[in-house]
Amino acid sequence: MKLLAEAVEAVLPNGLRVVLAQEPGAEVTEIRLALPFATRPELAAPMELLAACLLRGTSELGERAVVDRASELGAELSVSRDSEALLVAASTLSTQLPEAIRLLATVVRQAAYPGRELDRVVEAMVSRERSEPRAAAYRQLLRRRYGRHPLTAEPAGAEDLLAVTADDLRRLHAQAIVPSGAVLLILGPLSADTALAHAVQVFGDWTGAASGLRLPPLAGTGDTGRLTLPAAAGTPTLVLTAGPGLTAGDPRHPALHLANLILGGSGSSRLVRRIRERLGLAYRVQSSLEETGAGGWTAVEAVTGPGNGSRTAGELAACMARFADEGPTPEEVGAAKRLARGFAAAGLATRAEIASAATGFVLRGLPPDWLNRYLSRVDLLGTAEVTAAARAHFDPAAHATVVADELPDASEQHSPSGNAS
């Protein structure tokens, strides 16, 4: 798999980084615009609403007019947001790229946030059930492991959303929707020079200093004990852990990636075989590698029944401890290498997925073809490197644990059975 191996990069005078990837013959061009948009507790409600309202029209083009114009061009526009970035995506017929990128630039740069649209969005958000037990438990976990941080802040509530005005969104737009620090990617049949000319035409006069909306680093140390929380009646029990991790650009990350696949990152992993299949303790169990601009961490998660939280946490710890102590077998490492390539291919099966992933790499400071180099390093790893990664990152003593259980008293009566494998 070759991901944008021939991509060309340019930085405009206004700070916009442009990535141009030519794919001769492509009938559809993918455009991505990513902007730093890191969570700020004091801006939680305006940030949520800006993302929801960004594409709802300008002073001259209402939402219906934007949709109609996109349809005329054979284009689709969408916006998404995570804890640190705002991503505007467009897919368009390649023959209509000049007009489609102009429409995208117009809507993003000149978003008007009309009050009536804002009212409709707020009404819809407030009417939805906003309680998310897993998200609440995960915030508690990160707070325990890393202390207070924007990632651990409470989300906007109904009162917060209702208090936001259109002027609030316009002020946030002026701060956040700026070229400095943003990434524009164009994947299509046009040459790099031609695609760049189109980008310069619609974004070259865009102005605005860096927004500063980036996450601060996670604290290096924190509490690694267990915290038991009450869960709402009738909800599954959650067991969550967070421990030391790495960012994707770290040269040790490929070994950690394989260690994660072996422990709990695949359907045939150690955790799945023991916790779910052998003991029947969990409906779902997995490990993962998490990362934001604040840093990386390793995570383990199990979903079990009421009263099983403590036992499940103990079994997870026993399995992690054995893996950290003994490491994987050469056969497990070989299988994990094959899985790594298979998962990468499956996750980037479409050009739209490739465009979004590459844009994310560049926003993180990585090259657009970073995944090609990463998988090459994975292929060269030996068992010793993966063993070292397991020992450094999956020792349960270095993980904070949160158990959210409806029946915590019953849960505490259980203990791990040992002999984890």
CSV table of C-alpha atoms in Angstrom, one decimal:
chain,number,residue,atom,x,y,z
A,1,MET,CA,0.0,0.0,0.0
A,2,LYS,CA,1.4,3.4,-1.0
A,3,LEU,CA,-0.2,6.4,0.6
A,4,LEU,CA,0.3,9.7,-1.2
A,5,ALA,CA,3.9,8.7,-1.9
A,6,GLU,CA,4.3,11.5,-4.5
A,7,ALA,CA,2.5,14.3,-2.6
A,8,VAL,CA,3.8,17.8,-3.0
A,9,GLU,CA,3.7,20.3,-0.1
A,10,ALA,CA,3.6,24.1,-0.1
A,11,VAL,CA,3.1,26.7,2.6
A,12,LEU,CA,1.3,29.9,1.6
A,13,PRO,CA,2.4,33.3,3.0
A,14,ASN,CA,-0.6,33.3,5.3
A,15,GLY,CA,0.6,30.1,6.9
A,16,LEU,CA,-1.8,27.6,5.2
A,17,ARG,CA,-0.1,24.3,4.5
A,18,VAL,CA,-1.2,22.9,1.2
A,19,VAL,CA,-0.8,19.2,0.3
A,20,LEU,CA,-1.3,18.2,-3.4
A,21,ALA,CA,-1.6,14.6,-4.4
A,22,GLN,CA,-2.1,13.8,-8.1
A,23,GLU,CA,-4.0,10.7,-9.1
A,24,PRO,CA,-4.3,10.6,-12.9
A,25,GLY,CA,-7.7,9.7,-14.2
A,26,ALA,CA,-9.6,10.1,-10.9
A,27,GLU,CA,-13.2,11.1,-11.6
A,28,VAL,CA,-13.7,12.5,-8.0
A,29,THR,CA,-11.5,14.9,-6.2
A,30,GLU,CA,-11.2,14.9,-2.4
A,31,ILE,CA,-10.6,18.2,-0.6
A,32,ARG,CA,-9.9,18.4,3.1
A,33,LEU,CA,-9.4,21.5,5.2
A,34,ALA,CA,-8.3,20.8,8.8
A,35,LEU,CA,-7.9,23.5,11.5
A,36,PRO,CA,-6.6,23.3,15.0
A,37,PHE,CA,-9.7,23.4,17.2
A,38,ALA,CA,-8.6,22.0,20.6
A,39,THR,CA,-11.1,21.7,23.3
A,40,ARG,CA,-11.3,24.6,25.7
A,41,PRO,CA,-13.5,24.2,28.8
A,42,GLU,CA,-14.6,27.8,28.7
A,43,LEU,CA,-15.5,27.5,25.0
A,44,ALA,CA,-17.2,24.1,25.1
A,45,ALA,CA,-20.6,25.3,24.0
A,46,PRO,CA,-19.6,27.7,21.3
A,47,MET,CA,-17.1,25.2,19.8
A,48,GLU,CA,-19.8,22.5,19.6
A,49,LEU,CA,-22.2,24.9,18.0
A,50,LEU,CA,-19.7,26.4,15.6
A,51,ALA,CA,-18.9,23.0,14.2
A,52,ALA,CA,-22.7,22.3,13.8
A,53,CYS,CA,-23.4,25.6,12.1
A,54,LEU,CA,-20.3,26.3,10.0
A,55,LEU,CA,-21.8,25.1,6.7
A,56,ARG,CA,-25.2,26.6,7.2
A,57,GLY,CA,-24.7,29.5,5.0
A,58,THR,CA,-23.2,32.9,4.5
A,59,SER,CA,-24.8,36.4,4.4
A,60,GLU,CA,-25.5,35.8,0.7
A,61,LEU,CA,-26.0,32.1,0.5
A,62,GLY,CA,-28.5,30.4,2.8
A,63,GLU,CA,-28.2,26.8,3.8
A,64,ARG,CA,-30.5,25.6,1.1
A,65,ALA,CA,-28.6,27.6,-1.5
A,66,VAL,CA,-25.3,26.0,-0.3
A,67,VAL,CA,-26.8,22.5,-0.7
A,68,ASP,CA,-28.3,23.3,-4.1
A,69,ARG,CA,-25.0,24.7,-5.4
A,70,ALA,CA,-23.1,21.7,-4.1
A,71,SER,CA,-25.5,19.4,-5.9
A,72,GLU,CA,-25.1,21.3,-9.1
A,73,LEU,CA,-21.3,20.6,-8.9
A,74,GLY,CA,-21.7,17.0,-8.0
A,75,ALA,CA,-20.2,17.8,-4.6
A,76,GLU,CA,-20.8,16.9,-1.0
A,77,LEU,CA,-19.7,19.1,1.9
A,78,SER,CA,-19.4,18.0,5.5
A,79,VAL,CA,-17.8,19.0,8.8
A,80,SER,CA,-16.6,17.0,11.7
A,81,ARG,CA,-14.8,17.7,15.0
A,82,ASP,CA,-12.8,15.8,17.5
A,83,SER,CA,-11.0,16.9,20.7
A,84,GLU,CA,-8.3,18.9,18.8
A,85,ALA,CA,-9.3,19.6,15.2
A,86,LEU,CA,-12.1,20.7,12.9
A,87,LEU,CA,-12.2,18.9,9.6
A,88,VAL,CA,-14.1,20.3,6.6
A,89,ALA,CA,-14.5,17.7,3.8
A,90,ALA,CA,-15.6,18.0,0.2
A,91,SER,CA,-15.9,15.4,-2.5
A,92,THR,CA,-16.5,16.7,-6.0
A,93,LEU,CA,-16.5,15.7,-9.6
A,94,SER,CA,-13.0,16.4,-10.7
A,95,THR,CA,-14.2,18.5,-13.6
A,96,GLN,CA,-15.9,20.9,-11.1
A,97,LEU,CA,-12.9,21.3,-8.8
A,98,PRO,CA,-12.4,25.0,-9.4
A,99,GLU,CA,-16.0,25.8,-8.5
A,100,ALA,CA,-16.2,23.3,-5.7
A,101,ILE,CA,-13.1,24.6,-3.9
A,102,ARG,CA,-14.5,28.1,-4.3
A,103,LEU,CA,-17.7,27.1,-2.7
A,104,LEU,CA,-15.9,25.5,0.2
A,105,ALA,CA,-13.7,28.5,0.7
A,106,THR,CA,-16.7,30.9,0.6
A,107,VAL,CA,-18.8,28.9,3.1
A,108,VAL,CA,-15.9,28.4,5.5
A,109,ARG,CA,-14.5,31.9,5.4
A,110,GLN,CA,-17.8,33.8,5.3
A,111,ALA,CA,-20.0,31.7,7.6
A,112,ALA,CA,-22.7,34.0,8.9
A,113,TYR,CA,-24.2,32.0,11.8
A,114,PRO,CA,-27.7,33.4,11.3
A,115,GLY,CA,-29.7,33.4,14.5
A,116,ARG,CA,-32.6,31.3,13.2
A,117,GLU,CA,-30.2,28.5,12.2
A,118,LEU,CA,-28.5,28.7,15.6
A,119,ASP,CA,-31.8,28.5,17.4
A,120,ARG,CA,-32.7,25.3,15.4
A,121,VAL,CA,-29.4,23.7,16.1
A,122,VAL,CA,-29.5,24.5,19.8
A,123,GLU,CA,-33.1,23.2,20.1
A,124,ALA,CA,-32.1,19.9,18.4
A,125,MET,CA,-29.0,19.5,20.7
A,126,VAL,CA,-30.9,20.3,23.9
A,127,SER,CA,-33.7,17.8,23.0
A,128,ARG,CA,-31.2,15.0,22.6
A,129,GLU,CA,-30.2,12.7,25.5
A,130,ARG,CA,-26.7,14.0,26.3
A,131,SER,CA,-25.8,11.6,29.1
A,132,GLU,CA,-22.9,9.4,28.0
A,133,PRO,CA,-21.8,7.0,30.8
A,134,ARG,CA,-18.7,5.8,29.1
A,135,ALA,CA,-17.5,9.3,28.2
A,136,ALA,CA,-18.1,10.4,31.8
A,137,ALA,CA,-16.1,7.4,33.2
A,138,TYR,CA,-13.3,8.0,30.6
A,139,ARG,CA,-13.0,11.7,31.7
A,140,GLN,CA,-12.7,10.4,35.3
A,141,LEU,CA,-10.0,8.0,34.2
A,142,LEU,CA,-7.9,10.6,32.4
A,143,ARG,CA,-8.3,13.0,35.3
A,144,ARG,CA,-7.1,10.3,37.7
A,145,ARG,CA,-4.1,9.4,35.5
A,146,TYR,CA,-3.1,12.9,34.3
A,147,GLY,CA,-4.9,15.4,36.5
A,148,ARG,CA,-6.9,18.4,35.3
A,149,HIS,CA,-6.7,18.9,31.6
A,150,PRO,CA,-9.0,20.2,28.8
A,151,LEU,CA,-9.5,16.5,27.8
A,152,THR,CA,-11.0,15.8,31.2
A,153,ALA,CA,-13.4,18.8,31.2
A,154,GLU,CA,-17.1,18.4,31.3
A,155,PRO,CA,-19.0,18.8,28.0
A,156,ALA,CA,-21.4,21.7,27.4
A,157,GLY,CA,-24.8,21.3,29.1
A,158,ALA,CA,-28.2,22.5,28.0
A,159,GLU,CA,-27.9,25.8,29.8
A,160,ASP,CA,-24.5,26.4,28.3
A,161,LEU,CA,-25.8,25.8,24.8
A,162,LEU,CA,-28.9,28.0,25.3
A,163,ALA,CA,-26.7,30.9,26.4
A,164,VAL,CA,-24.6,31.0,23.2
A,165,THR,CA,-25.4,33.8,20.8
A,166,ALA,CA,-24.7,34.2,17.1
A,167,ASP,CA,-22.2,36.9,18.0
A,168,ASP,CA,-20.4,34.4,20.3
A,169,LEU,CA,-19.9,32.2,17.2
A,170,ARG,CA,-18.7,35.0,15.1
A,171,ARG,CA,-16.1,35.9,17.6
A,172,LEU,CA,-14.9,32.3,17.9
A,173,HIS,CA,-14.9,32.1,14.1
A,174,ALA,CA,-12.6,35.1,13.9
A,175,GLN,CA,-10.2,33.4,16.3
A,176,ALA,CA,-10.4,29.8,15.1
A,177,ILE,CA,-11.1,29.8,11.4
A,178,VAL,CA,-7.8,31.1,10.2
A,179,PRO,CA,-5.1,29.9,7.8
A,180,SER,CA,-2.1,29.9,10.1
A,181,GLY,CA,-1.6,26.3,11.3
A,182,ALA,CA,-4.4,24.9,9.0
A,183,VAL,CA,-3.9,22.2,6.4
A,184,LEU,CA,-5.5,22.0,2.9
A,185,LEU,CA,-5.3,18.7,1.0
A,186,ILE,CA,-6.3,18.1,-2.6
A,187,LEU,CA,-6.3,14.6,-4.0
A,188,GLY,CA,-7.3,14.3,-7.6
A,189,PRO,CA,-6.2,14.2,-11.2
A,190,LEU,CA,-4.8,17.7,-11.6
A,191,SER,CA,-1.1,18.4,-11.5
A,192,ALA,CA,0.3,19.9,-8.3
A,193,ASP,CA,0.9,23.2,-10.0
A,194,THR,CA,-2.7,23.5,-11.3
A,195,ALA,CA,-4.2,22.4,-8.0
A,196,LEU,CA,-2.0,24.8,-6.1
A,197,ALA,CA,-3.1,27.6,-8.4
A,198,HIS,CA,-6.8,26.9,-7.6
A,199,ALA,CA,-6.0,26.8,-3.8
A,200,VAL,CA,-4.1,30.1,-4.0
A,201,GLN,CA,-6.9,31.8,-5.9
A,202,VAL,CA,-9.5,31.1,-3.2
A,203,PHE,CA,-7.4,30.9,0.0
A,204,GLY,CA,-4.4,33.1,-0.9
A,205,ASP,CA,-5.9,36.3,0.6
A,206,TRP,CA,-7.3,34.6,3.7
A,207,THR,CA,-5.8,36.2,6.8
A,208,GLY,CA,-5.6,35.5,10.5
A,209,ALA,CA,-3.0,34.7,13.1
A,210,ALA,CA,-2.6,31.3,14.7
A,211,SER,CA,-5.6,30.6,16.9
A,212,GLY,CA,-3.7,29.0,19.8
A,213,LEU,CA,-6.3,26.3,20.0
A,214,ARG,CA,-4.0,23.4,20.7
A,215,LEU,CA,-4.0,21.0,23.6
A,216,PRO,CA,-1.4,21.5,26.3
A,217,PRO,CA,0.8,18.4,27.1
A,218,LEU,CA,-0.5,15.8,29.5
A,219,ALA,CA,1.1,15.7,32.9
A,220,GLY,CA,3.8,13.0,33.0
A,221,THR,CA,2.7,11.3,36.2
A,222,GLY,CA,-0.6,10.7,38.1
A,223,ASP,CA,-2.5,8.3,40.3
A,224,THR,CA,-2.3,4.7,39.1
A,225,GLY,CA,-4.7,3.2,41.6
A,226,ARG,CA,-8.2,2.0,41.1
A,227,LEU,CA,-11.3,4.2,41.4
A,228,THR,CA,-14.8,2.6,41.7
A,229,LEU,CA,-17.7,4.7,40.5
A,230,PRO,CA,-21.5,4.0,40.8
A,231,ALA,CA,-23.1,3.2,37.5
A,232,ALA,CA,-26.7,3.9,36.6
A,233,ALA,CA,-29.2,1.1,37.2
A,234,GLY,CA,-29.6,-1.2,34.1
A,235,THR,CA,-26.3,-0.1,32.5
A,236,PRO,CA,-23.3,-2.4,31.7
A,237,THR,CA,-20.3,-2.3,34.0
A,238,LEU,CA,-17.3,-0.6,32.5
A,239,VAL,CA,-13.6,-1.3,33.4
A,240,LEU,CA,-11.3,1.3,31.9
A,241,THR,CA,-7.5,1.7,32.3
A,242,ALA,CA,-5.0,4.3,31.0
A,243,GLY,CA,-1.2,4.0,31.1
A,244,PRO,CA,1.9,5.3,29.5
A,245,GLY,CA,1.9,5.6,25.7
A,246,LEU,CA,3.7,7.2,22.8
A,247,THR,CA,2.8,9.5,19.9
A,248,ALA,CA,2.8,8.1,16.4
A,249,GLY,CA,6.0,10.0,15.4
A,250,ASP,CA,8.0,8.3,18.1
A,251,PRO,CA,10.4,5.7,16.6
A,252,ARG,CA,9.3,3.2,19.3
A,253,HIS,CA,5.6,3.4,18.3
A,254,PRO,CA,5.7,0.6,15.8
A,255,ALA,CA,6.8,-1.9,18.4
A,256,LEU,CA,4.0,-0.6,20.7
A,257,HIS,CA,1.5,-1.0,17.9
A,258,LEU,CA,2.4,-4.7,17.6
A,259,ALA,CA,2.3,-5.2,21.3
A,260,ASN,CA,-1.2,-3.7,21.4
A,261,LEU,CA,-2.5,-5.9,18.6
A,262,ILE,CA,-1.2,-9.0,20.5
A,263,LEU,CA,-2.6,-8.0,23.9
A,264,GLY,CA,-6.1,-6.7,23.0
A,265,GLY,CA,-6.1,-4.9,19.6
A,266,SER,CA,-7.6,-7.7,17.5
A,267,GLY,CA,-10.3,-10.4,17.6
A,268,SER,CA,-7.7,-13.1,18.4
A,269,SER,CA,-5.8,-11.2,21.1
A,270,ARG,CA,-4.9,-12.5,24.5
A,271,LEU,CA,-7.5,-10.4,26.3
A,272,VAL,CA,-10.3,-11.6,24.0
A,273,ARG,CA,-9.3,-15.3,24.3
A,274,ARG,CA,-9.1,-15.2,28.1
A,275,ILE,CA,-11.5,-12.6,29.4
A,276,ARG,CA,-14.3,-13.1,26.9
A,277,GLU,CA,-14.0,-16.6,25.4
A,278,ARG,CA,-12.4,-18.6,28.3
A,279,LEU,CA,-13.9,-16.8,31.3
A,280,GLY,CA,-17.0,-15.4,29.7
A,281,LEU,CA,-16.6,-12.2,31.8
A,282,ALA,CA,-16.9,-9.5,29.2
A,283,TYR,CA,-19.3,-8.7,26.3
A,284,ARG,CA,-16.4,-6.7,24.8
A,285,VAL,CA,-12.8,-6.3,25.8
A,286,GLN,CA,-9.9,-4.6,23.9
A,287,SER,CA,-6.8,-2.6,24.3
A,288,SER,CA,-5.9,0.5,22.2
A,289,LEU,CA,-3.4,3.2,21.6
A,290,GLU,CA,-4.8,6.7,22.1
A,291,GLU,CA,-3.3,9.9,20.9
A,292,THR,CA,-4.0,13.6,20.7
A,293,GLY,CA,-1.7,16.6,20.4
A,294,ALA,CA,-1.4,16.5,24.2
A,295,GLY,CA,0.4,13.1,24.1
A,296,GLY,CA,-0.3,9.4,23.8
A,297,TRP,CA,-1.5,6.8,26.2
A,298,THR,CA,-2.3,3.1,26.2
A,299,ALA,CA,-5.9,2.0,27.2
A,300,VAL,CA,-7.7,-1.2,28.1
A,301,GLU,CA,-11.4,-1.5,28.2
A,302,ALA,CA,-13.9,-4.2,29.2
A,303,VAL,CA,-17.7,-4.2,29.2
A,304,THR,CA,-19.2,-6.7,31.7
A,305,GLY,CA,-22.3,-7.3,33.8
A,306,PRO,CA,-23.3,-5.7,37.1
A,307,GLY,CA,-21.2,-6.9,40.0
A,308,ASN,CA,-18.4,-8.2,37.8
A,309,GLY,CA,-16.3,-5.0,37.8
A,310,SER,CA,-13.7,-5.8,40.4
A,311,ARG,CA,-13.2,-9.4,39.2
A,312,THR,CA,-12.9,-8.2,35.6
A,313,ALA,CA,-10.4,-5.5,36.6
A,314,GLY,CA,-8.3,-8.2,38.4
A,315,GLU,CA,-8.3,-10.5,35.4
A,316,LEU,CA,-7.3,-7.7,33.1
A,317,ALA,CA,-4.4,-6.8,35.4
A,318,ALA,CA,-3.3,-10.4,35.6
A,319,CYS,CA,-3.3,-10.8,31.8
A,320,MET,CA,-1.5,-7.5,31.4
A,321,ALA,CA,1.1,-8.4,34.0
A,322,ARG,CA,1.9,-11.7,32.4
A,323,PHE,CA,2.3,-10.0,29.0
A,324,ALA,CA,4.5,-7.3,30.4
A,325,ASP,CA,6.7,-9.8,32.2
A,326,GLU,CA,7.1,-12.5,29.5
A,327,GLY,CA,6.4,-10.6,26.3
A,328,PRO,CA,5.0,-12.1,23.1
A,329,THR,CA,6.0,-15.2,21.2
A,330,PRO,CA,7.7,-14.9,17.8
A,331,GLU,CA,4.6,-16.4,16.3
A,332,GLU,CA,2.4,-13.7,17.9
A,333,VAL,CA,4.7,-11.0,16.5
A,334,GLY,CA,4.5,-12.5,13.0
A,335,ALA,CA,0.7,-12.6,13.1
A,336,ALA,CA,0.6,-9.0,14.5
A,337,LYS,CA,2.7,-7.8,11.6
A,338,ARG,CA,0.2,-9.3,9.1
A,339,LEU,CA,-2.7,-7.8,11.1
A,340,ALA,CA,-1.0,-4.3,11.1
A,341,ARG,CA,-0.9,-4.3,7.3
A,342,GLY,CA,-4.4,-5.7,7.0
A,343,PHE,CA,-5.9,-3.2,9.3
A,344,ALA,CA,-4.2,-0.3,7.6
A,345,ALA,CA,-5.5,-1.4,4.2
A,346,ALA,CA,-9.0,-1.9,5.6
A,347,GLY,CA,-9.1,1.5,7.3
A,348,LEU,CA,-7.9,3.2,4.2
A,349,ALA,CA,-10.0,1.4,1.6
A,350,THR,CA,-11.4,4.5,0.0
A,351,ARG,CA,-9.9,7.6,-1.4
A,352,ALA,CA,-12.0,9.6,1.0
A,353,GLU,CA,-10.5,7.8,4.0
A,354,ILE,CA,-7.0,8.2,2.6
A,355,ALA,CA,-7.5,12.0,2.2
A,356,SER,CA,-8.8,12.4,5.7
A,357,ALA,CA,-6.0,10.3,7.2
A,358,ALA,CA,-3.3,12.1,5.4
A,359,THR,CA,-4.7,15.4,6.4
A,360,GLY,CA,-4.6,14.3,10.0
A,361,PHE,CA,-1.0,13.2,9.7
A,362,VAL,CA,0.1,16.6,8.4
A,363,LEU,CA,-1.9,18.5,11.0
A,364,ARG,CA,0.1,16.4,13.6
A,365,GLY,CA,3.4,17.4,12.0
A,366,LEU,CA,3.9,14.1,10.1
A,367,PRO,CA,4.5,13.8,6.4
A,368,PRO,CA,1.5,12.9,4.3
A,369,ASP,CA,3.0,9.5,3.4
A,370,TRP,CA,4.0,8.8,7.0
A,371,LEU,CA,2.0,5.5,7.0
A,372,ASN,CA,4.2,4.0,4.3
A,373,ARG,CA,7.4,4.6,6.3
A,374,TYR,CA,5.6,3.4,9.5
A,375,LEU,CA,4.6,0.0,8.0
A,376,SER,CA,8.1,-0.5,6.6
A,377,ARG,CA,9.5,-0.1,10.2
A,378,VAL,CA,6.9,-2.5,11.5
A,379,ASP,CA,8.1,-5.2,9.0
A,380,LEU,CA,11.7,-4.9,10.5
A,381,LEU,CA,10.8,-5.4,14.1
A,382,GLY,CA,11.8,-8.4,16.1
A,383,THR,CA,10.4,-10.0,19.2
A,384,ALA,CA,12.8,-8.2,21.5
A,385,GLU,CA,11.5,-4.8,20.5
A,386,VAL,CA,7.9,-5.8,21.0
A,387,THR,CA,8.7,-7.4,24.4
A,388,ALA,CA,10.3,-4.1,25.5
A,389,ALA,CA,7.3,-2.2,24.4
A,390,ALA,CA,4.9,-4.5,26.3
A,391,ARG,CA,7.0,-4.2,29.5
A,392,ALA,CA,7.2,-0.4,29.3
A,393,HIS,CA,3.6,0.3,28.5
A,394,PHE,CA,1.3,-2.5,29.6
A,395,ASP,CA,2.5,-3.1,33.2
A,396,PRO,CA,-0.8,-2.8,35.1
A,397,ALA,CA,1.1,-1.0,38.0
A,398,ALA,CA,1.6,1.9,35.6
A,399,HIS,CA,-2.1,2.1,34.7
A,400,ALA,CA,-4.9,4.0,36.4
A,401,THR,CA,-8.2,2.1,36.5
A,402,VAL,CA,-11.8,3.1,36.7
A,403,VAL,CA,-14.6,0.7,37.4
A,404,ALA,CA,-18.1,2.0,36.9
A,405,ASP,CA,-20.4,-0.7,38.4
A,406,GLU,CA,-24.1,-0.7,39.4
A,407,LEU,CA,-23.3,-3.2,42.2
A,408,PRO,CA,-19.9,-2.1,43.5
A,409,ASP,CA,-20.3,-3.9,46.8
A,410,ALA,CA,-20.9,-7.3,45.1
A,411,SER,CA,-18.1,-6.5,42.6
A,412,GLU,CA,-15.6,-6.0,45.4
A,413,GLN,CA,-16.2,-9.6,46.6
A,414,HIS,CA,-14.5,-11.1,43.6
A,415,SER,CA,-10.8,-11.6,43.1
A,416,PRO,CA,-8.7,-12.5,40.1
A,417,SER,CA,-8.3,-16.2,39.4
A,418,GLY,CA,-4.7,-16.0,38.3
A,419,ASN,CA,-2.8,-18.0,35.7
A,420,ALA,CA,-3.7,-15.5,33.0
A,421,SER,CA,-2.8,-16.3,29.5
